[in-house]
Coordinates of N, CA and C and ligand atoms in Angstrom, one line a residue:
M12 N 304.2 66.2 77.9 CA 303.0 65.6 77.3 C 302.7 64.1 77.8
A13 N 301.6 63.8 78.1 CA 301.1 62.5 78.4 C 301.3 61.5 77.3
D14 N 302.2 60.5 77.6 CA 302.4 59.6 76.5 C 301.4 58.5 76.3
S15 N 300.7 58.6 75.3 CA 299.5 57.7 75.3 C 298.8 57.7 73.8
S16 N 298.4 56.4 73.5 CA 297.8 56.2 72.1 C 296.3 56.7 72.0
V17 N 295.8 57.4 73.0 CA 294.5 57.8 73.1 C 294.3 59.1 73.6
I18 N 292.9 59.9 73.3 CA 292.8 61.1 73.6 C 291.7 61.2 74.5
N19 N 291.4 62.3 75.2 CA 290.3 62.6 76.2 C 289.7 63.7 75.5
I20 N 288.3 63.3 75.2 CA 287.5 64.4 74.7 C 286.6 65.2 75.4
S21 N 286.3 66.2 75.6 CA 285.2 66.9 76.2 C 284.6 68.0 75.4
I22 N 283.3 68.1 75.3 CA 282.8 69.2 74.6 C 281.8 70.0 75.9
V23 N 282.0 71.1 75.8 CA 281.3 71.9 76.8 C 280.5 73.1 75.7
T24 N 279.5 73.3 76.8 CA 278.5 74.6 76.3 C 278.3 75.4 77.3
P25 N 277.7 76.7 77.4 CA 277.1 77.4 78.3 C 276.2 76.5 79.2
D26 N 275.4 75.7 78.5 CA 274.4 74.8 79.5 C 275.1 73.5 80.2
G27 N 276.2 73.4 80.0 CA 277.3 72.2 80.5 C 277.8 71.3 79.7
Q28 N 278.3 70.2 80.1 CA 279.0 69.1 79.1 C 278.1 68.4 78.4
V29 N 278.3 68.3 77.1 CA 277.4 67.7 76.4 C 277.9 66.4 75.6
Y30 N 279.4 66.3 75.8 CA 280.0 64.9 75.3 C 281.1 64.8 76.0
E31 N 281.6 63.4 76.3 CA 282.7 63.2 76.9 C 283.2 61.8 76.4
H32 N 284.5 61.7 75.9 CA 285.2 60.3 75.6 C 286.7 60.3 76.0
R33 N 286.7 59.3 76.9 CA 288.1 59.3 77.8 C 289.2 58.7 76.9
A34 N 289.0 57.6 75.9 CA 289.8 57.0 75.3 C 289.5 57.0 73.6
A35 N 289.7 57.9 73.1 CA 289.3 58.0 71.6 C 290.4 58.0 70.7
D36 N 290.4 57.5 69.4 CA 291.6 57.4 68.5 C 292.0 58.6 67.9
M37 N 290.8 59.3 67.5 CA 290.8 60.6 66.7 C 289.5 61.4 66.7
I38 N 289.9 62.8 66.8 CA 288.8 63.8 66.4 C 288.8 64.4 65.3
V39 N 287.9 64.8 64.5 CA 287.7 65.4 63.1 C 286.9 66.6 63.4
V40 N 287.5 67.7 63.2 CA 286.8 69.0 63.7 C 286.7 69.8 62.1
S41 N 286.1 71.0 61.9 CA 285.9 71.9 61.1 C 286.3 73.1 61.5
T42 N 287.6 73.6 61.4 CA 287.8 74.8 61.7 C 287.8 75.8 60.5
Q43 N 287.9 77.2 61.0 CA 287.8 78.1 60.1 C 288.8 78.0 58.8
S44 N 290.0 77.3 58.9 CA 290.9 77.0 58.0 C 291.1 75.7 57.4
G45 N 289.8 75.1 57.5 CA 289.7 73.8 57.1 C 289.6 72.7 58.0
Q46 N 289.5 71.3 57.5 CA 289.1 70.2 58.4 C 290.5 69.9 59.0
L47 N 290.3 69.4 60.3 CA 291.5 69.1 61.3 C 291.2 68.0 61.9
G48 N 292.0 66.9 61.6 CA 292.1 65.5 62.2 C 293.2 65.4 63.5
I49 N 292.8 65.3 64.7 CA 293.7 65.3 65.8 C 293.7 63.7 66.4
M50 N 294.9 63.1 66.4 CA 295.3 62.0 66.9 C 296.4 62.2 68.1
A51 N 296.3 60.9 69.0 CA 297.2 61.4 70.2 C 298.9 61.7 70.0
N52 N 299.1 62.6 70.7 CA 300.6 63.1 70.6 C 300.8 64.2 69.5
H53 N 299.3 64.5 69.2 CA 299.7 65.7 68.2 C 300.0 67.2 68.9
V54 N 300.6 67.8 68.3 CA 301.1 69.2 68.7 C 299.9 70.0 69.4
P55 N 300.1 70.7 70.5 CA 299.2 71.4 71.1 C 298.7 72.4 69.9
I56 N 297.3 72.8 70.1 CA 296.6 73.8 68.9 C 295.4 74.2 69.6
I57 N 295.3 75.3 69.0 CA 293.9 76.0 69.3 C 293.4 76.6 68.1
A58 N 292.0 76.1 68.1 CA 291.6 76.9 66.6 C 289.9 77.2 66.8
T59 N 289.6 78.0 66.0 CA 288.2 78.5 66.0 C 287.4 77.7 65.2
L60 N 286.4 77.1 65.5 CA 285.3 76.2 65.0 C 284.3 76.6 64.1
D61 N 283.9 76.0 63.0 CA 282.7 76.4 61.8 C 281.5 75.8 62.8
V62 N 280.4 76.3 62.2 CA 279.2 75.3 62.5 C 279.3 74.2 61.6
D63 N 279.7 72.9 62.3 CA 279.6 71.9 61.4 C 279.9 70.6 62.3
E64 N 279.6 69.4 61.9 CA 279.7 68.3 62.7 C 281.1 68.0 63.1
T65 N 281.3 67.6 64.3 CA 282.6 67.0 65.1 C 282.4 65.5 65.0
R66 N 283.4 64.8 64.5 CA 283.5 63.4 64.5 C 284.5 63.0 65.4
V67 N 284.1 61.7 66.5 CA 285.0 61.1 67.2 C 285.1 59.6 66.8
K68 N 286.2 59.1 66.6 CA 286.5 57.7 66.3 C 287.2 57.1 67.4
Y69 N 286.6 55.9 67.6 CA 287.3 54.8 68.8 C 286.9 53.5 68.0
G70 N 288.0 52.7 67.9 CA 287.9 51.5 67.4 C 287.0 51.4 65.9
D71 N 286.3 50.7 65.5 CA 285.5 50.5 64.5 C 284.2 51.6 64.6
Q72 N 284.3 52.5 65.8 CA 283.0 53.2 66.0 C 283.1 54.8 65.7
E73 N 282.1 55.6 65.5 CA 282.4 56.8 65.4 C 281.2 57.6 66.1
D74 N 281.3 58.7 66.9 CA 280.3 59.4 67.0 C 280.2 60.6 66.4
E75 N 279.0 61.3 66.1 CA 278.9 62.5 65.4 C 278.1 63.6 66.4
I76 N 278.9 64.7 66.5 CA 278.2 65.6 67.5 C 278.0 67.0 66.3
A77 N 276.6 67.7 66.5 CA 276.7 68.7 65.9 C 277.2 70.0 66.7
V78 N 278.3 70.8 66.3 CA 278.9 71.7 67.0 C 278.7 72.9 66.3
N79 N 277.8 74.0 67.1 CA 277.7 75.2 66.5 C 278.5 76.2 66.8
G80 N 279.6 76.4 66.4 CA 280.6 77.4 66.5 C 281.2 77.3 67.8
G81 N 282.3 78.1 68.2 CA 283.1 78.0 69.3 C 284.6 77.7 68.9
F82 N 285.5 76.8 69.9 CA 286.6 76.7 69.6 C 287.3 75.3 70.2
I83 N 288.1 74.9 69.8 CA 288.8 73.6 70.1 C 290.4 73.9 70.7
E84 N 290.6 73.4 72.1 CA 291.9 73.4 72.3 C 292.6 72.0 72.7
F85 N 293.7 71.5 72.1 CA 294.3 70.3 72.2 C 295.7 70.7 73.0
S86 N 296.0 69.8 74.0 CA 297.2 69.7 74.4 C 297.5 68.5 75.4
N87 N 298.4 67.8 75.8 CA 298.8 66.7 76.5 C 297.3 65.8 76.2
N88 N 297.1 65.3 75.0 CA 296.3 64.5 74.8 C 295.1 64.7 75.2
I89 N 294.6 66.1 75.5 CA 293.1 66.4 76.0 C 292.5 67.3 75.1
A90 N 291.5 66.9 74.6 CA 290.7 67.6 73.4 C 289.7 68.5 74.3
T91 N 289.7 69.9 74.3 CA 288.6 70.6 74.9 C 287.5 71.3 73.7
I92 N 286.5 71.2 73.4 CA 285.7 72.1 72.8 C 285.0 72.8 73.4
V93 N 285.0 74.0 73.3 CA 283.9 75.1 74.0 C 283.0 75.5 73.0
A94 N 281.7 75.2 72.9 CA 281.0 75.7 71.7 C 279.7 76.4 72.4
D95 N 279.4 77.3 71.5 CA 278.1 78.0 71.6 C 276.9 77.2 72.0
S96 N 276.7 76.2 71.1 CA 275.7 75.2 71.3 C 276.1 73.9 70.8
A97 N 275.7 72.5 71.2 CA 276.5 71.4 70.5 C 275.3 70.3 70.8
E98 N 274.9 69.3 70.0 CA 273.9 68.3 70.3 C 274.6 66.8 69.9
N99 N 274.3 65.8 70.4 CA 274.9 64.8 70.3 C 273.6 64.2 69.2
Q100 N 274.0 63.4 68.2 CA 273.3 63.0 67.2 C 271.9 62.6 67.8
S101 N 271.8 61.6 68.9 CA 270.5 61.1 69.1 C 269.7 62.0 70.1
D102 N 270.3 63.4 70.5 CA 269.5 64.3 71.2 C 269.0 65.4 69.9
I103 N 269.2 65.1 68.8 CA 268.7 66.3 68.0 C 267.3 65.9 67.6
D104 N 266.2 67.0 67.7 CA 265.0 67.1 67.4 C 264.9 67.8 65.7
V105 N 264.9 66.7 65.2 CA 264.8 67.0 63.7 C 263.5 68.0 63.2
A106 N 262.6 67.8 63.7 CA 261.3 68.5 63.6 C 261.4 70.1 63.8
R107 N 262.2 70.1 65.2 CA 262.6 71.6 65.6 C 263.4 72.1 64.6
A108 N 264.6 71.5 64.0 CA 265.5 71.9 63.3 C 265.0 72.2 61.8
E109 N 263.9 71.4 61.2 CA 263.3 71.9 60.3 C 262.8 73.1 60.2
N110 N 261.9 73.4 61.4 CA 261.0 74.3 61.7 C 262.0 75.8 61.7
A111 N 263.2 75.4 62.5 CA 264.3 76.6 62.4 C 264.8 77.1 61.2
K112 N 264.8 75.8 60.3 CA 265.7 76.1 59.0 C 264.5 77.0 58.1
E113 N 263.1 76.5 58.1 CA 262.0 77.2 57.4 C 262.0 78.9 58.0
R114 N 262.1 79.1 59.3 CA 262.0 80.3 59.9 C 263.3 81.0 59.5
A115 N 264.4 80.6 59.4 CA 265.8 81.3 58.8 C 265.6 81.9 57.5
Q116 N 264.8 81.0 56.7 CA 265.0 81.0 55.3 C 264.1 82.1 54.9
R117 N 262.7 82.3 55.6 CA 261.9 83.4 55.8 C 262.4 84.6 56.1
L118 N 263.3 84.5 57.4 CA 264.0 85.9 57.8 C 265.1 86.5 56.8
I119 N 265.7 85.3 56.3 CA 266.6 85.8 55.3 C 266.1 86.6 54.1
S120 N 264.9 85.9 53.5 CA 264.3 86.9 52.5 C 263.5 88.5 53.0
E121 N 263.2 88.4 54.2 CA 262.6 89.5 54.7 C 263.7 90.4 55.0
A122 N 265.0 90.1 55.4 CA 266.4 90.9 55.8 C 266.7 91.5 54.2
R123 N 266.7 90.7 53.3 CA 267.1 91.1 51.9 C 266.3 91.9 51.6
Q124 N 264.9 92.0 51.7 CA 264.1 93.1 51.3 C 264.2 94.4 51.8
K125 N 264.5 94.1 53.3 CA 264.6 95.4 53.9 C 266.0 96.0 54.0
H126 N 267.0 95.3 53.3 CA 268.2 95.7 53.5 C 268.8 95.7 54.6
D127 N 268.5 95.0 55.7 CA 268.9 94.8 56.9 C 270.1 93.7 57.2
Q128 N 271.4 94.3 57.0 CA 272.4 93.5 57.1 C 272.6 92.5 58.3
A129 N 272.0 93.3 59.6 CA 272.5 92.6 60.9 C 271.5 91.4 60.8
A130 N 270.2 91.5 60.6 CA 269.3 90.5 60.7 C 269.3 89.7 59.4
L131 N 270.0 89.8 58.6 CA 270.4 89.0 57.5 C 271.7 88.0 58.1
D132 N 272.7 88.6 58.5 CA 273.7 87.8 59.5 C 273.1 86.9 60.4
R133 N 272.3 87.4 61.2 CA 271.8 86.6 62.4 C 271.0 85.5 61.7
A134 N 270.0 85.7 60.6 CA 269.2 84.6 59.9 C 270.2 83.4 59.3
Q135 N 271.4 83.8 58.5 CA 272.1 82.8 58.1 C 272.9 82.1 59.1
V136 N 273.4 82.5 60.1 CA 273.8 81.9 61.0 C 272.9 80.7 61.6
A137 N 271.8 81.3 61.8 CA 270.6 80.3 62.4 C 270.3 79.2 61.4
L138 N 270.4 79.6 60.1 CA 270.1 78.6 58.9 C 271.4 77.6 59.4
R139 N 272.8 77.9 59.2 CA 273.6 77.1 59.3 C 273.5 76.0 60.7
R140 N 273.0 76.6 61.6 CA 272.8 75.8 62.6 C 271.7 74.6 62.3
A141 N 270.7 75.3 61.7 CA 269.7 74.1 61.7 C 270.1 73.1 60.5
I142 N 271.0 73.6 59.6 CA 271.2 72.5 58.5 C 272.2 71.5 59.4
N143 N 273.1 72.2 59.9 CA 274.0 71.2 60.7 C 273.4 70.2 61.3
R144 N 272.4 70.6 62.4 CA 271.6 69.7 63.3 C 270.9 68.6 62.3
I145 N 270.3 69.0 61.1 CA 269.7 68.0 60.3 C 270.5 67.1 59.5
N146 N 271.5 67.7 59.3 CA 272.7 66.6 58.4 C 273.1 65.7 59.7
V147 N 273.4 66.3 60.9 CA 274.2 65.2 61.7 C 273.0 64.0 62.3
A148 N 271.6 64.5 62.3 CA 270.9 63.7 62.7 C 270.4 62.7 61.6
K149 N 270.7 63.0 60.4 CA 270.2 62.0 59.6 C 271.4 61.6 58.9
K150 N 272.4 61.4 59.5 CA 273.6 60.5 59.1 C 273.4 59.0 59.3
Ligands
ATP5 P1 265.7 77.1 67.7 O1 265.1 78.3 67.0 O2 264.8 75.7 67.4 O3 265.5 77.5 69.3 P2 268.4 77.7 67.7 O4 269.4 77.5 66.5 O5 268.1 79.4 67.9 O6 267.1 77.0 67.4 P3 269.9 77.7 70.0 O7 269.9 79.0 70.6 O8 271.3 77.5 69.1 O9 268.9 77.3 68.9 O10 270.2 76.6 71.0 C1 269.4 76.8 72.4 C2 269.3 75.5 72.9 O11 268.5 74.4 72.4 C3 270.6 74.6 73.0 O12 270.9 74.1 74.3 C4 270.7 73.9 71.8 O13 271.6 72.7 72.0 C5 269.2 73.4 71.8 N1 268.8 73.1 70.7 C6 268.4 73.9 69.5 N2 267.9 73.2 68.4 C7 267.8 71.9 68.8 C8 267.4 71.0 68.2 N3 266.8 70.8 66.9 N4 267.5 69.6 68.8 C9 267.8 69.6 70.2 N5 268.3 70.7 70.9 C10 268.3 72.0 70.2

């Protein structure tokens, strides 16, 4: 394991790299078994991520990234997140996310009326993505 006090962070999606930090103090992610903070020299880990914000801390600063599912792998002080989609706080289009939220809420009620479980599942995930983006943008 590289002996260092900082970690290298990369967030990639099918569209390419969304975020990189070469000297962060800590990354905090939401995994399916709870919140996880990783600092330098943490043991290697791989975990599935929720649709939630990821926080990167360095000095007295912090970056927030909306990460919409995927996984994190950490070893040798390198954290790699492979996400279905992810947006930096400053790249989030809030109006688009508000529209997506309203659309998802409408689709959820339609799916409930029709007892369409697959459509309900899809709309609930879309709603979580929209709420995640809105929350991160408004921090
Ligand atoms: P929409 O219905 O608005 O397209 P979505 O949740 O279906 O939202 P995704 O399929 O998750 O969108 O993402 C498609 C692409 O658009 C990804 O590259 C994602 O990062 C980007 N994206 C989606 N919503 C936003 C947003 N509100 N602001 C910035 N980028 C977004």
